[in-house]
């Protein structure tokens, strides 16, 4: 045990969350562009963009029904996530649910430029963004 009450195993389990935080900070504009591009492709939907860490980091969609089911299974411990999902404004903020090691991590931020402006400025299509971001994540999140 260390001074803060966590052991090395806990630190290893949470390592992906810290690596994901760094990745998000370094790639806010590209993530905002991707989120907006996917929103344009799918339109209004009950699915939230997700990042599954296993077997290697990749983007997924998290249907609201699946989040509700999980919330019931964990005795409403993730009820706040449903509230954030309901209040999400894709034209102004990015919302991604990180999934790894049996844990969820909510990623929510408002980029300097709006997601539509990020999409225009980045100038890449959704497939290019997915490929580039997933490749970068695989190299930086272990």
PDB file of C-alpha atoms in Angstrom:
ATOM      1  CA  UNK A   1       0.000   0.000   0.000  1.00  0.00           C
ATOM      2  CA  UNK A   2       1.116   3.543  -0.618  1.00  0.00           C
ATOM      3  CA  UNK A   3       0.366   6.601   1.475  1.00  0.00           C
ATOM      4  CA  UNK A   4      -2.943   7.201  -0.264  1.00  0.00           C
ATOM      5  CA  UNK A   5      -4.344   3.736   0.335  1.00  0.00           C
ATOM      6  CA  UNK A   6      -4.054   2.387  -3.214  1.00  0.00           C
ATOM      7  CA  UNK A   7      -1.955  -0.544  -4.178  1.00  0.00           C
ATOM      8  CA  UNK A   8      -0.101  -1.119  -7.440  1.00  0.00           C
ATOM      9  CA  UNK A   9      -2.966  -3.155  -8.873  1.00  0.00           C
ATOM     10  CA  UNK A  10      -5.400  -0.247  -8.357  1.00  0.00           C
ATOM     11  CA  UNK A  11      -2.933   2.083 -10.046  1.00  0.00           C
ATOM     12  CA  UNK A  12      -2.611  -0.267 -13.030  1.00  0.00           C
ATOM     13  CA  UNK A  13      -6.391  -0.553 -13.332  1.00  0.00           C
ATOM     14  CA  UNK A  14      -6.776   3.238 -13.341  1.00  0.00           C
ATOM     15  CA  UNK A  15      -3.792   3.863 -15.621  1.00  0.00           C
ATOM     16  CA  UNK A  16      -6.013   3.750 -18.733  1.00  0.00           C
ATOM     17  CA  UNK A  17      -8.105   6.600 -17.324  1.00  0.00           C
ATOM     18  CA  UNK A  18      -5.064   8.847 -16.894  1.00  0.00           C
ATOM     19  CA  UNK A  19      -3.766   7.944 -20.348  1.00  0.00           C
ATOM     20  CA  UNK A  20      -7.209   8.657 -21.807  1.00  0.00           C
ATOM     21  CA  UNK A  21      -7.299  12.070 -20.098  1.00  0.00           C
ATOM     22  CA  UNK A  22      -3.960  12.977 -21.682  1.00  0.00           C
ATOM     23  CA  UNK A  23      -5.108  11.725 -25.078  1.00  0.00           C
ATOM     24  CA  UNK A  24      -8.330  13.756 -24.909  1.00  0.00           C
ATOM     25  CA  UNK A  25      -6.475  16.939 -23.920  1.00  0.00           C
ATOM     26  CA  UNK A  26      -4.011  16.508 -26.780  1.00  0.00           C
ATOM     27  CA  UNK A  27      -6.742  15.759 -29.365  1.00  0.00           C
ATOM     28  CA  UNK A  28      -9.723  17.919 -28.376  1.00  0.00           C
ATOM     29  CA  UNK A  29     -10.181  19.478 -31.806  1.00  0.00           C
ATOM     30  CA  UNK A  30     -10.027  16.133 -33.627  1.00  0.00           C
ATOM     31  CA  UNK A  31     -12.379  14.466 -31.137  1.00  0.00           C
ATOM     32  CA  UNK A  32     -14.833  17.356 -31.496  1.00  0.00           C
ATOM     33  CA  UNK A  33     -14.594  17.070 -35.294  1.00  0.00           C
ATOM     34  CA  UNK A  34     -15.223  13.314 -35.093  1.00  0.00           C
ATOM     35  CA  UNK A  35     -18.161  13.708 -32.709  1.00  0.00           C
ATOM     36  CA  UNK A  36     -19.765  16.291 -34.993  1.00  0.00           C
ATOM     37  CA  UNK A  37     -19.084  14.254 -38.141  1.00  0.00           C
ATOM     38  CA  UNK A  38     -20.697  11.184 -36.579  1.00  0.00           C
ATOM     39  CA  UNK A  39     -23.634  13.305 -35.438  1.00  0.00           C
ATOM     40  CA  UNK A  40     -24.091  14.541 -39.020  1.00  0.00           C
ATOM     41  CA  UNK A  41     -23.996  10.966 -40.310  1.00  0.00           C
ATOM     42  CA  UNK A  42     -26.432   9.518 -37.766  1.00  0.00           C
ATOM     43  CA  UNK A  43     -28.603  12.517 -36.926  1.00  0.00           C
ATOM     44  CA  UNK A  44     -30.583  12.581 -33.674  1.00  0.00           C
ATOM     45  CA  UNK A  45     -30.197   9.209 -32.000  1.00  0.00           C
ATOM     46  CA  UNK A  46     -30.323   7.661 -28.546  1.00  0.00           C
ATOM     47  CA  UNK A  47     -26.718   6.477 -28.895  1.00  0.00           C
ATOM     48  CA  UNK A  48     -23.732   8.096 -27.213  1.00  0.00           C
ATOM     49  CA  UNK A  49     -20.216   7.907 -28.597  1.00  0.00           C
ATOM     50  CA  UNK A  50     -18.072   5.526 -26.590  1.00  0.00           C
ATOM     51  CA  UNK A  51     -14.442   4.464 -26.404  1.00  0.00           C
ATOM     52  CA  UNK A  52     -13.921   0.786 -25.620  1.00  0.00           C
ATOM     53  CA  UNK A  53     -10.386   0.070 -24.394  1.00  0.00           C
ATOM     54  CA  UNK A  54     -10.467  -3.693 -25.088  1.00  0.00           C
ATOM     55  CA  UNK A  55      -8.940  -5.436 -26.925  1.00  0.00           C
ATOM     56  CA  UNK A  56      -7.411  -2.205 -28.213  1.00  0.00           C
ATOM     57  CA  UNK A  57      -8.927   1.296 -28.032  1.00  0.00           C
ATOM     58  CA  UNK A  58     -11.748   1.769 -30.551  1.00  0.00           C
ATOM     59  CA  UNK A  59     -14.884   3.866 -30.908  1.00  0.00           C
ATOM     60  CA  UNK A  60     -18.302   2.332 -30.331  1.00  0.00           C
ATOM     61  CA  UNK A  61     -21.865   3.522 -29.899  1.00  0.00           C
ATOM     62  CA  UNK A  62     -23.536   3.144 -26.489  1.00  0.00           C
ATOM     63  CA  UNK A  63     -27.325   2.869 -26.870  1.00  0.00           C
ATOM     64  CA  UNK A  64     -29.318   4.546 -24.112  1.00  0.00           C
ATOM     65  CA  UNK A  65     -31.117   1.266 -23.377  1.00  0.00           C
ATOM     66  CA  UNK A  66     -27.759  -0.405 -22.636  1.00  0.00           C
ATOM     67  CA  UNK A  67     -26.749   2.421 -20.286  1.00  0.00           C
ATOM     68  CA  UNK A  68     -30.149   2.162 -18.535  1.00  0.00           C
ATOM     69  CA  UNK A  69     -29.751  -1.614 -18.172  1.00  0.00           C
ATOM     70  CA  UNK A  70     -26.256  -1.214 -16.737  1.00  0.00           C
ATOM     71  CA  UNK A  71     -27.534   1.470 -14.359  1.00  0.00           C
ATOM     72  CA  UNK A  72     -30.180  -0.948 -13.031  1.00  0.00           C
ATOM     73  CA  UNK A  73     -27.574  -3.707 -12.666  1.00  0.00           C
ATOM     74  CA  UNK A  74     -25.356  -1.449 -10.526  1.00  0.00           C
ATOM     75  CA  UNK A  75     -28.194  -0.180  -8.315  1.00  0.00           C
ATOM     76  CA  UNK A  76     -28.464   3.229 -10.025  1.00  0.00           C
ATOM     77  CA  UNK A  77     -24.808   4.102  -9.345  1.00  0.00           C
ATOM     78  CA  UNK A  78     -24.412   5.610 -12.823  1.00  0.00           C
ATOM     79  CA  UNK A  79     -27.680   7.560 -12.853  1.00  0.00           C
ATOM     80  CA  UNK A  80     -25.719  10.802 -13.331  1.00  0.00           C
ATOM     81  CA  UNK A  81     -24.422   9.532 -16.674  1.00  0.00           C
ATOM     82  CA  UNK A  82     -28.000   9.273 -17.936  1.00  0.00           C
ATOM     83  CA  UNK A  83     -28.624  12.883 -16.892  1.00  0.00           C
ATOM     84  CA  UNK A  84     -25.507  14.058 -18.729  1.00  0.00           C
ATOM     85  CA  UNK A  85     -26.522  12.066 -21.820  1.00  0.00           C
ATOM     86  CA  UNK A  86     -29.993  13.645 -21.745  1.00  0.00           C
ATOM     87  CA  UNK A  87     -28.582  17.177 -21.436  1.00  0.00           C
ATOM     88  CA  UNK A  88     -25.901  16.724 -24.132  1.00  0.00           C
ATOM     89  CA  UNK A  89     -25.740  19.467 -26.799  1.00  0.00           C
ATOM     90  CA  UNK A  90     -23.705  18.023 -29.714  1.00  0.00           C
ATOM     91  CA  UNK A  91     -23.412  21.404 -31.465  1.00  0.00           C
ATOM     92  CA  UNK A  92     -21.515  22.866 -28.517  1.00  0.00           C
ATOM     93  CA  UNK A  93     -19.842  20.042 -26.529  1.00  0.00           C
ATOM     94  CA  UNK A  94     -18.310  16.597 -26.849  1.00  0.00           C
ATOM     95  CA  UNK A  95     -19.551  13.608 -24.845  1.00  0.00           C
ATOM     96  CA  UNK A  96     -17.800  10.243 -24.892  1.00  0.00           C
ATOM     97  CA  UNK A  97     -18.163   7.302 -22.507  1.00  0.00           C
ATOM     98  CA  UNK A  98     -14.847   5.561 -21.851  1.00  0.00           C
ATOM     99  CA  UNK A  99     -15.157   1.834 -21.124  1.00  0.00           C
ATOM    100  CA  UNK A 100     -12.311  -0.170 -19.621  1.00  0.00           C
ATOM    101  CA  UNK A 101     -11.444  -2.656 -16.877  1.00  0.00           C
ATOM    102  CA  UNK A 102     -15.061  -2.944 -15.789  1.00  0.00           C
ATOM    103  CA  UNK A 103     -15.247   0.819 -15.283  1.00  0.00           C
ATOM    104  CA  UNK A 104     -16.796   3.791 -17.051  1.00  0.00           C
ATOM    105  CA  UNK A 105     -15.190   7.195 -17.462  1.00  0.00           C
ATOM    106  CA  UNK A 106     -17.276  10.116 -18.639  1.00  0.00           C
ATOM    107  CA  UNK A 107     -15.477  12.452 -21.031  1.00  0.00           C
ATOM    108  CA  UNK A 108     -17.248  15.756 -21.527  1.00  0.00           C
ATOM    109  CA  UNK A 109     -15.755  19.020 -22.718  1.00  0.00           C
ATOM    110  CA  UNK A 110     -16.557  22.165 -24.636  1.00  0.00           C
ATOM    111  CA  UNK A 111     -13.799  22.782 -27.202  1.00  0.00           C
ATOM    112  CA  UNK A 112     -12.479  26.272 -27.949  1.00  0.00           C
ATOM    113  CA  UNK A 113     -14.247  26.166 -31.317  1.00  0.00           C
ATOM    114  CA  UNK A 114     -17.672  24.558 -31.577  1.00  0.00           C
ATOM    115  CA  UNK A 115     -17.731  20.939 -32.842  1.00  0.00           C
ATOM    116  CA  UNK A 116     -19.104  22.071 -36.250  1.00  0.00           C
ATOM    117  CA  UNK A 117     -16.235  24.595 -36.539  1.00  0.00           C
ATOM    118  CA  UNK A 118     -13.713  21.915 -35.497  1.00  0.00           C
ATOM    119  CA  UNK A 119     -15.068  19.590 -38.192  1.00  0.00           C
ATOM    120  CA  UNK A 120     -14.603  22.267 -40.850  1.00  0.00           C
ATOM    121  CA  UNK A 121     -11.164  23.305 -39.606  1.00  0.00           C
ATOM    122  CA  UNK A 122      -9.798  19.755 -39.315  1.00  0.00           C
ATOM    123  CA  UNK A 123     -10.994  19.087 -42.868  1.00  0.00           C
ATOM    124  CA  UNK A 124     -11.103  15.277 -42.695  1.00  0.00           C
ATOM    125  CA  UNK A 125     -13.988  12.872 -43.127  1.00  0.00           C
ATOM    126  CA  UNK A 126     -15.256  10.602 -40.360  1.00  0.00           C
ATOM    127  CA  UNK A 127     -13.421   7.520 -41.642  1.00  0.00           C
ATOM    128  CA  UNK A 128     -10.086   9.355 -41.694  1.00  0.00           C
ATOM    129  CA  UNK A 129     -10.659  10.726 -38.199  1.00  0.00           C
ATOM    130  CA  UNK A 130     -11.660   7.319 -36.825  1.00  0.00           C
ATOM    131  CA  UNK A 131      -8.611   5.655 -38.340  1.00  0.00           C
ATOM    132  CA  UNK A 132      -6.149   8.316 -37.158  1.00  0.00           C
ATOM    133  CA  UNK A 133      -7.558   8.659 -33.644  1.00  0.00           C
ATOM    134  CA  UNK A 134      -7.822   4.901 -33.060  1.00  0.00           C
ATOM    135  CA  UNK A 135      -4.236   4.439 -34.273  1.00  0.00           C
ATOM    136  CA  UNK A 136      -2.995   7.188 -31.933  1.00  0.00           C
ATOM    137  CA  UNK A 137      -4.937   5.728 -29.018  1.00  0.00           C
ATOM    138  CA  UNK A 138      -3.492   2.276 -29.608  1.00  0.00           C
ATOM    139  CA  UNK A 139      -0.007   3.777 -29.433  1.00  0.00           C
ATOM    140  CA  UNK A 140      -0.600   5.900 -26.323  1.00  0.00           C
ATOM    141  CA  UNK A 141      -3.152   4.024 -24.185  1.00  0.00           C
ATOM    142  CA  UNK A 142      -1.920   0.667 -22.930  1.00  0.00           C
TER     143      UNK A 142
END
